[in-house]
Short mmCIF file of N, CA and C in Angstrom, two decimals:
data_model
loop_
_atom_site.label_atom_id
_atom_site.label_comp_id
_atom_site.label_asym_id
_atom_site.label_seq_id
_atom_site.Cartn_x
_atom_site.Cartn_y
_atom_site.Cartn_z
N UNK A 1 0.58 -0.63 0.25
CA UNK A 1 -0.43 0.07 -0.17
C UNK A 1 1.17 1.25 -0.01
N UNK A 2 0.50 2.07 -0.49
CA UNK A 2 1.10 3.33 -0.96
C UNK A 2 0.99 4.44 -0.37
N UNK A 3 1.12 5.23 0.15
CA UNK A 3 -0.10 6.87 1.08
C UNK A 3 1.13 7.86 0.68
N UNK A 4 1.20 9.25 -0.38
CA UNK A 4 1.93 9.81 -0.92
C UNK A 4 1.93 10.76 1.03
N UNK A 5 3.32 10.78 0.87
CA UNK A 5 3.50 12.12 2.13
C UNK A 5 5.14 12.90 2.12
N UNK A 6 4.38 14.12 1.97
CA UNK A 6 5.56 14.94 1.71
C UNK A 6 6.35 14.94 2.56
N UNK A 7 7.88 15.69 2.02
CA UNK A 7 8.14 15.51 3.30
C UNK A 7 8.81 16.01 4.51
N UNK A 8 7.72 16.88 4.71
CA UNK A 8 7.44 17.79 6.08
C UNK A 8 6.27 16.98 7.05
N UNK A 9 6.13 15.76 6.11
CA UNK A 9 5.23 15.07 7.01
C UNK A 9 6.29 14.25 8.06
N UNK A 10 7.39 14.19 7.59
CA UNK A 10 8.13 13.01 7.81
C UNK A 10 8.67 13.69 9.33
N UNK A 11 8.66 14.91 9.99
CA UNK A 11 8.85 15.15 11.48
C UNK A 11 7.83 15.62 11.64
N UNK A 12 6.62 14.84 12.04
CA UNK A 12 5.45 14.55 12.26
C UNK A 12 5.63 12.88 12.65
N UNK A 13 6.10 12.36 11.66
CA UNK A 13 5.71 10.49 11.92
C UNK A 13 7.18 10.33 12.67
N UNK A 14 7.99 11.03 12.44
CA UNK A 14 9.57 10.83 13.58
C UNK A 14 9.20 11.31 15.02
N UNK A 15 8.63 12.35 14.75
CA UNK A 15 8.12 12.75 16.49
C UNK A 15 6.99 11.71 17.49
N UNK A 16 6.77 10.34 16.64
CA UNK A 16 6.05 9.28 17.32
C UNK A 16 6.78 8.19 17.97
N UNK A 17 8.29 8.67 17.71
CA UNK A 17 9.68 7.93 18.11
C UNK A 17 9.89 7.89 19.21
N UNK A 18 10.98 7.66 19.64
CA UNK A 18 11.92 8.03 21.24
C UNK A 18 12.97 7.69 20.49
N UNK A 19 13.75 6.88 19.40
CA UNK A 19 15.02 6.96 19.05
C UNK A 19 15.09 5.87 17.60
N UNK A 20 15.91 6.13 17.37
CA UNK A 20 16.25 5.50 15.79
C UNK A 20 17.58 4.50 15.76
N UNK A 21 17.92 4.01 15.27
CA UNK A 21 18.94 3.26 15.38
C UNK A 21 19.86 3.69 13.60
N UNK A 22 21.12 3.71 13.85
CA UNK A 22 21.42 4.34 12.38
C UNK A 22 22.35 3.44 12.18
N UNK A 23 22.69 3.12 10.80
CA UNK A 23 23.31 1.34 10.64
C UNK A 23 23.57 2.09 9.54
N UNK A 24 25.39 1.85 9.68
CA UNK A 24 26.17 1.91 8.37
C UNK A 24 26.99 0.53 8.21
N UNK A 25 27.76 0.44 7.13
CA UNK A 25 28.29 -0.75 7.01
C UNK A 25 29.55 -0.69 6.60
N UNK A 26 30.05 -1.60 7.56
CA UNK A 26 31.76 -1.84 7.55
C UNK A 26 32.29 -2.41 6.13
N UNK A 27 33.64 -2.61 5.94
CA UNK A 27 34.27 -2.42 5.50
C UNK A 27 34.49 -4.03 4.78
N UNK A 28 33.88 -5.08 5.79
CA UNK A 28 33.49 -6.28 5.34
C UNK A 28 31.69 -6.68 5.09
N UNK A 29 30.97 -5.72 5.20
CA UNK A 29 29.80 -5.61 4.88
C UNK A 29 28.78 -6.14 5.81
N UNK A 30 29.82 -6.14 7.15
CA UNK A 30 28.49 -6.24 8.24
C UNK A 30 27.87 -4.92 8.24
N UNK A 31 26.95 -5.12 8.81
CA UNK A 31 26.19 -3.59 9.64
C UNK A 31 26.67 -3.06 10.88
N UNK A 32 26.76 -2.09 11.09
CA UNK A 32 26.84 -1.77 12.51
C UNK A 32 25.44 -0.69 12.93
N UNK A 33 25.35 -0.87 13.72
CA UNK A 33 24.01 -0.55 14.68
C UNK A 33 24.05 0.54 15.97
N UNK A 34 23.77 1.73 16.05
CA UNK A 34 23.81 2.74 16.70
C UNK A 34 22.68 3.09 17.21
N UNK A 35 22.05 3.03 18.37
CA UNK A 35 20.48 4.28 18.90
C UNK A 35 21.51 5.35 18.59
N UNK A 36 20.53 6.55 17.71
CA UNK A 36 20.46 8.28 17.46
C UNK A 36 18.89 8.88 18.08
N UNK A 37 19.34 9.85 17.78
CA UNK A 37 18.36 10.89 18.07
C UNK A 37 18.45 11.86 17.29
N UNK A 38 17.61 11.41 15.71
CA UNK A 38 18.29 12.58 14.62
C UNK A 38 16.82 13.53 14.78
N UNK A 39 16.86 14.65 14.33
CA UNK A 39 16.64 15.90 14.07
C UNK A 39 16.55 15.98 12.83
N UNK A 40 15.29 16.34 12.13
CA UNK A 40 14.90 17.21 10.52
C UNK A 40 15.28 18.40 10.70
N UNK A 41 15.97 19.26 9.92
CA UNK A 41 16.23 20.25 9.73
C UNK A 41 16.22 20.45 7.95
N UNK A 42 15.89 21.18 8.16
CA UNK A 42 15.61 21.93 6.05
C UNK A 42 15.59 20.94 5.37
N UNK A 43 14.74 19.60 5.85
CA UNK A 43 15.18 18.41 4.87
C UNK A 43 15.99 17.57 4.99
N UNK A 44 16.56 17.53 5.85
CA UNK A 44 17.93 16.73 6.00
C UNK A 44 18.22 16.59 7.50
N UNK A 45 18.30 15.32 7.70
CA UNK A 45 18.41 14.46 9.13
C UNK A 45 19.84 14.89 9.49
N UNK A 46 19.70 15.56 10.42
CA UNK A 46 21.02 15.51 12.10
C UNK A 46 21.13 14.82 12.53
N UNK A 47 22.28 14.62 13.15
CA UNK A 47 22.70 13.98 14.72
C UNK A 47 24.39 14.04 14.79
N UNK A 48 23.96 14.72 16.47
CA UNK A 48 25.30 15.14 17.01
C UNK A 48 26.06 13.54 17.50
N UNK A 49 27.41 13.87 17.57
CA UNK A 49 28.40 12.83 18.46
C UNK A 49 27.76 11.49 17.81
N UNK A 50 28.48 11.42 16.55
CA UNK A 50 28.88 10.30 16.26
C UNK A 50 29.94 9.26 16.39
N UNK A 51 29.95 8.27 16.75
CA UNK A 51 31.00 7.49 17.40
C UNK A 51 32.13 7.48 16.05
N UNK A 52 33.32 7.23 16.24
CA UNK A 52 34.42 6.93 15.91
C UNK A 52 34.32 5.57 14.71
N UNK A 53 33.56 4.31 14.73
CA UNK A 53 33.21 3.33 13.73
C UNK A 53 31.88 3.55 12.84
N UNK A 54 30.92 4.56 13.47
CA UNK A 54 30.08 4.56 12.35
C UNK A 54 30.51 6.14 11.29
N UNK A 55 31.52 7.10 12.36
CA UNK A 55 32.22 7.44 11.14
C UNK A 55 32.80 7.14 10.11
N UNK A 56 33.94 6.10 10.39
CA UNK A 56 34.88 5.59 9.75
C UNK A 56 33.86 5.08 8.56
N UNK A 57 32.77 4.27 8.65
CA UNK A 57 31.73 3.36 8.34
C UNK A 57 31.07 4.25 6.85
N UNK A 58 30.80 5.46 7.45
CA UNK A 58 29.86 6.31 6.92
C UNK A 58 30.80 7.27 5.92
N UNK A 59 32.11 7.81 6.18
CA UNK A 59 32.95 8.20 5.59
C UNK A 59 33.34 7.24 4.00
N UNK A 60 33.82 5.85 4.49
CA UNK A 60 33.83 5.23 2.72
C UNK A 60 32.43 4.24 2.60
N UNK A 61 30.99 4.46 3.10
CA UNK A 61 30.45 4.14 2.54
C UNK A 61 29.51 5.03 2.56
N UNK A 62 28.61 6.28 2.40
CA UNK A 62 28.08 7.12 2.78
C UNK A 62 26.21 6.60 2.64
N UNK A 63 26.38 5.47 1.87
CA UNK A 63 24.91 5.23 2.38
C UNK A 63 24.23 4.68 3.37
N UNK A 64 23.63 5.18 4.19
CA UNK A 64 23.17 4.65 5.58
C UNK A 64 21.72 4.48 5.82
N UNK A 65 21.28 3.50 6.93
CA UNK A 65 19.99 4.02 7.42
C UNK A 65 19.72 4.07 8.44
N UNK A 66 18.34 4.14 8.47
CA UNK A 66 17.35 4.72 10.30
C UNK A 66 16.91 3.67 10.47
N UNK A 67 16.43 3.28 11.17
CA UNK A 67 15.18 2.68 11.82
C UNK A 67 14.40 3.07 13.30
N UNK A 68 13.35 3.22 13.12
CA UNK A 68 12.74 3.74 13.91
C UNK A 68 12.22 2.56 14.40
N UNK A 69 12.57 1.91 15.71
CA UNK A 69 11.71 0.61 16.09
C UNK A 69 9.75 0.75 16.68
N UNK A 70 8.97 -0.24 16.62
CA UNK A 70 7.94 0.71 16.89
C UNK A 70 7.77 0.64 18.60
N UNK A 71 6.45 1.52 19.03
CA UNK A 71 6.85 1.51 20.28
C UNK A 71 6.19 -0.14 20.77
N UNK A 72 5.17 -0.76 19.98
CA UNK A 72 4.39 -1.73 20.44
C UNK A 72 4.23 -2.70 19.02
N UNK A 73 4.47 -4.38 19.07
CA UNK A 73 4.22 -5.10 18.56
C UNK A 73 3.09 -4.88 16.64
N UNK A 74 1.87 -3.86 17.20
CA UNK A 74 1.19 -4.01 15.94
C UNK A 74 1.45 -2.69 15.45
N UNK A 75 2.33 -1.49 15.83
CA UNK A 75 2.92 -0.32 15.36
C UNK A 75 3.67 -0.41 13.89
N UNK A 76 4.09 0.23 13.47
CA UNK A 76 5.24 0.89 12.32
C UNK A 76 6.54 0.87 12.64
N UNK A 77 7.49 0.39 12.12
CA UNK A 77 8.59 0.91 12.03
C UNK A 77 8.95 1.42 11.22
N UNK A 78 9.76 2.98 10.88
CA UNK A 78 10.21 3.88 10.21
C UNK A 78 11.28 3.53 10.03
N UNK A 79 11.45 3.39 8.40
CA UNK A 79 12.84 3.14 8.35
C UNK A 79 13.19 4.06 6.94
N UNK A 80 13.89 4.95 7.08
CA UNK A 80 15.07 6.03 6.19
C UNK A 80 16.25 5.57 5.38
N UNK A 81 16.33 5.40 4.01
CA UNK A 81 17.45 5.81 3.56
C UNK A 81 18.01 6.82 3.18
N UNK A 82 19.24 6.92 2.80
CA UNK A 82 19.77 8.21 2.68
C UNK A 82 21.00 8.96 2.99
N UNK A 83 21.82 9.29 1.80
CA UNK A 83 23.37 9.56 1.87
C UNK A 83 24.06 10.47 2.83
N UNK A 84 24.64 10.44 3.42
CA UNK A 84 24.77 10.59 4.63
C UNK A 84 26.74 11.24 4.63
N UNK A 85 26.70 12.59 5.24
CA UNK A 85 28.25 13.39 5.05
C UNK A 85 28.33 14.49 6.31
N UNK A 86 29.66 14.21 6.69
CA UNK A 86 30.02 14.65 8.25
C UNK A 86 30.39 16.12 7.80
N UNK A 87 29.58 16.87 8.41
CA UNK A 87 30.18 18.16 8.87
C UNK A 87 30.26 19.26 10.33
N UNK A 88 31.27 18.91 10.21
CA UNK A 88 32.16 19.29 11.98
C UNK A 88 32.47 17.69 12.68
N UNK A 89 31.17 17.84 13.62
CA UNK A 89 30.88 17.15 14.77
C UNK A 89 29.57 16.77 14.17
N UNK A 90 28.89 17.09 13.33
CA UNK A 90 27.28 16.62 13.00
C UNK A 90 27.71 15.67 11.55
N UNK A 91 26.60 14.82 11.80
CA UNK A 91 26.34 13.67 10.65
C UNK A 91 24.96 14.42 9.93
N UNK A 92 24.90 15.01 8.52
CA UNK A 92 23.48 15.44 7.69
C UNK A 92 23.18 14.64 6.89
N UNK A 93 22.36 13.52 7.00
CA UNK A 93 21.54 12.87 6.00
C UNK A 93 20.52 13.38 5.54
N UNK A 94 20.71 13.10 3.48
CA UNK A 94 19.73 13.68 3.16
C UNK A 94 18.98 12.36 2.83
N UNK A 95 17.69 12.25 2.69
CA UNK A 95 16.54 11.41 3.01
C UNK A 95 16.62 11.04 1.59
N UNK A 96 16.36 9.44 0.80
CA UNK A 96 15.85 9.42 -0.58
C UNK A 96 14.91 8.51 -0.74
N UNK A 97 14.68 8.04 0.29
CA UNK A 97 13.42 6.98 0.88
C UNK A 97 13.19 6.95 1.72
N UNK A 98 11.87 7.02 2.49
CA UNK A 98 11.11 6.85 3.73
C UNK A 98 10.19 5.57 3.70
N UNK A 99 9.82 4.66 4.74
CA UNK A 99 8.25 3.94 4.42
C UNK A 99 8.15 3.68 6.08
N UNK A 100 7.00 3.33 6.03
CA UNK A 100 6.38 2.91 7.30
C UNK A 100 6.44 1.55 7.35
N UNK A 101 7.24 0.54 8.06
CA UNK A 101 6.36 -0.80 7.69
C UNK A 101 6.15 -1.61 9.31
N UNK A 102 5.79 -2.89 8.50
CA UNK A 102 5.47 -3.92 10.06
C UNK A 102 4.49 -4.93 9.28
N UNK A 103 5.12 -6.27 10.11
CA UNK A 103 4.85 -7.62 9.28
C UNK A 103 3.74 -7.42 9.33
N UNK A 104 2.93 -8.12 9.04
CA UNK A 104 0.88 -8.04 8.47
C UNK A 104 0.67 -9.96 7.87
N UNK A 105 0.54 -10.42 8.99
CA UNK A 105 0.12 -11.69 9.33
C UNK A 105 -0.93 -12.47 8.48
N UNK A 106 -0.60 -13.46 6.96
CA UNK A 106 -1.29 -14.10 6.30
C UNK A 106 -2.52 -14.67 6.64
N UNK A 107 -3.73 -14.10 6.22
CA UNK A 107 -4.49 -14.91 6.09
C UNK A 107 -4.83 -16.33 6.44
N UNK A 108 -4.78 -16.94 6.90
CA UNK A 108 -4.49 -18.76 7.06
C UNK A 108 -5.47 -19.47 5.68
N UNK A 109 -6.61 -18.60 5.27
CA UNK A 109 -6.94 -19.11 3.83
C UNK A 109 -6.51 -18.52 3.00
N UNK A 110 -5.75 -17.92 3.46
CA UNK A 110 -5.31 -17.22 1.59
C UNK A 110 -4.11 -18.07 1.12
N UNK A 111 -3.84 -18.23 0.12
CA UNK A 111 -2.38 -18.56 -0.79
C UNK A 111 -1.39 -17.84 -0.74
N UNK A 112 -0.53 -17.95 -0.72
CA UNK A 112 0.79 -17.00 -0.36
C UNK A 112 0.95 -16.85 -2.19
N UNK A 113 1.06 -15.37 -2.52
CA UNK A 113 1.08 -15.44 -3.50
C UNK A 113 2.79 -15.40 -3.85
N UNK A 114 3.21 -15.96 -5.07
CA UNK A 114 4.89 -16.01 -5.49
C UNK A 114 5.33 -14.30 -5.40
N UNK A 115 6.50 -14.13 -4.28
CA UNK A 115 7.52 -12.99 -4.04
C UNK A 115 6.75 -11.83 -3.46
N UNK A 116 5.34 -12.43 -2.58
CA UNK A 116 4.91 -11.65 -1.51
C UNK A 116 5.73 -11.87 -0.54
N UNK A 117 5.80 -10.31 0.18
CA UNK A 117 6.89 -10.14 1.29
C UNK A 117 5.86 -10.19 2.65
N UNK A 118 4.55 -10.25 2.68
CA UNK A 118 3.77 -10.58 3.83
C UNK A 118 4.05 -9.64 4.83
N UNK A 119 4.41 -8.64 3.89
CA UNK A 119 4.35 -6.98 5.26
C UNK A 119 3.05 -6.20 5.08
N UNK A 120 3.29 -5.57 5.82
CA UNK A 120 1.93 -3.96 5.36
C UNK A 120 3.37 -3.03 5.62
N UNK A 121 3.22 -2.25 4.31
CA UNK A 121 4.44 -1.21 4.02
C UNK A 121 3.41 0.34 3.73
N UNK A 122 3.88 1.54 4.11
CA UNK A 122 3.66 2.16 3.14
C UNK A 122 4.62 3.04 3.21
N UNK A 123 4.72 3.29 1.56
CA UNK A 123 5.55 4.10 1.53
C UNK A 123 5.62 6.20 1.06
N UNK A 124 6.70 6.35 2.13
CA UNK A 124 6.43 7.85 2.22
C UNK A 124 7.30 8.94 0.77
N UNK A 125 6.95 9.01 -0.21
CA UNK A 125 7.14 9.86 -0.81
C UNK A 125 8.44 10.92 -0.55
N UNK A 126 9.42 11.00 -1.00
CA UNK A 126 10.43 12.40 -0.75
C UNK A 126 10.36 13.36 -2.03
N UNK A 127 9.93 14.96 -1.36
CA UNK A 127 9.65 15.13 -3.26
C UNK A 127 11.08 15.51 -3.87
N UNK A 128 11.63 15.85 -5.26
CA UNK A 128 12.65 15.75 -5.93
C UNK A 128 13.31 16.76 -5.61
N UNK A 129 14.67 16.57 -5.23
CA UNK A 129 15.70 18.07 -5.07
C UNK A 129 15.13 18.67 -6.01
#
């Protein structure tokens, strides 16, 4: 399911969550996750005080992800992909994709469709640059 949401609405969606996990990739391809509290400023997500490993990872591989976990099992996780850059001690992430995601149980009588992910997702479109 896709529901159009403009970037300014991302701030309202983020307000429902306490924190996010910043996901960077190591040289070996393993994900590195740390808890952060991003702030949306002028269409860019800003995180202060990024640690050494996250900084090294994102300087080498600037494609990052953020995952805001749901408060309850029935809620959505907010997932944002973006391109990261350090600016002094602050990490700035330009969002490229945002989606609300949660697992959705299949009805017992409904056969699984080939390629179906079995999730309930809502795309949050971002305006073009």
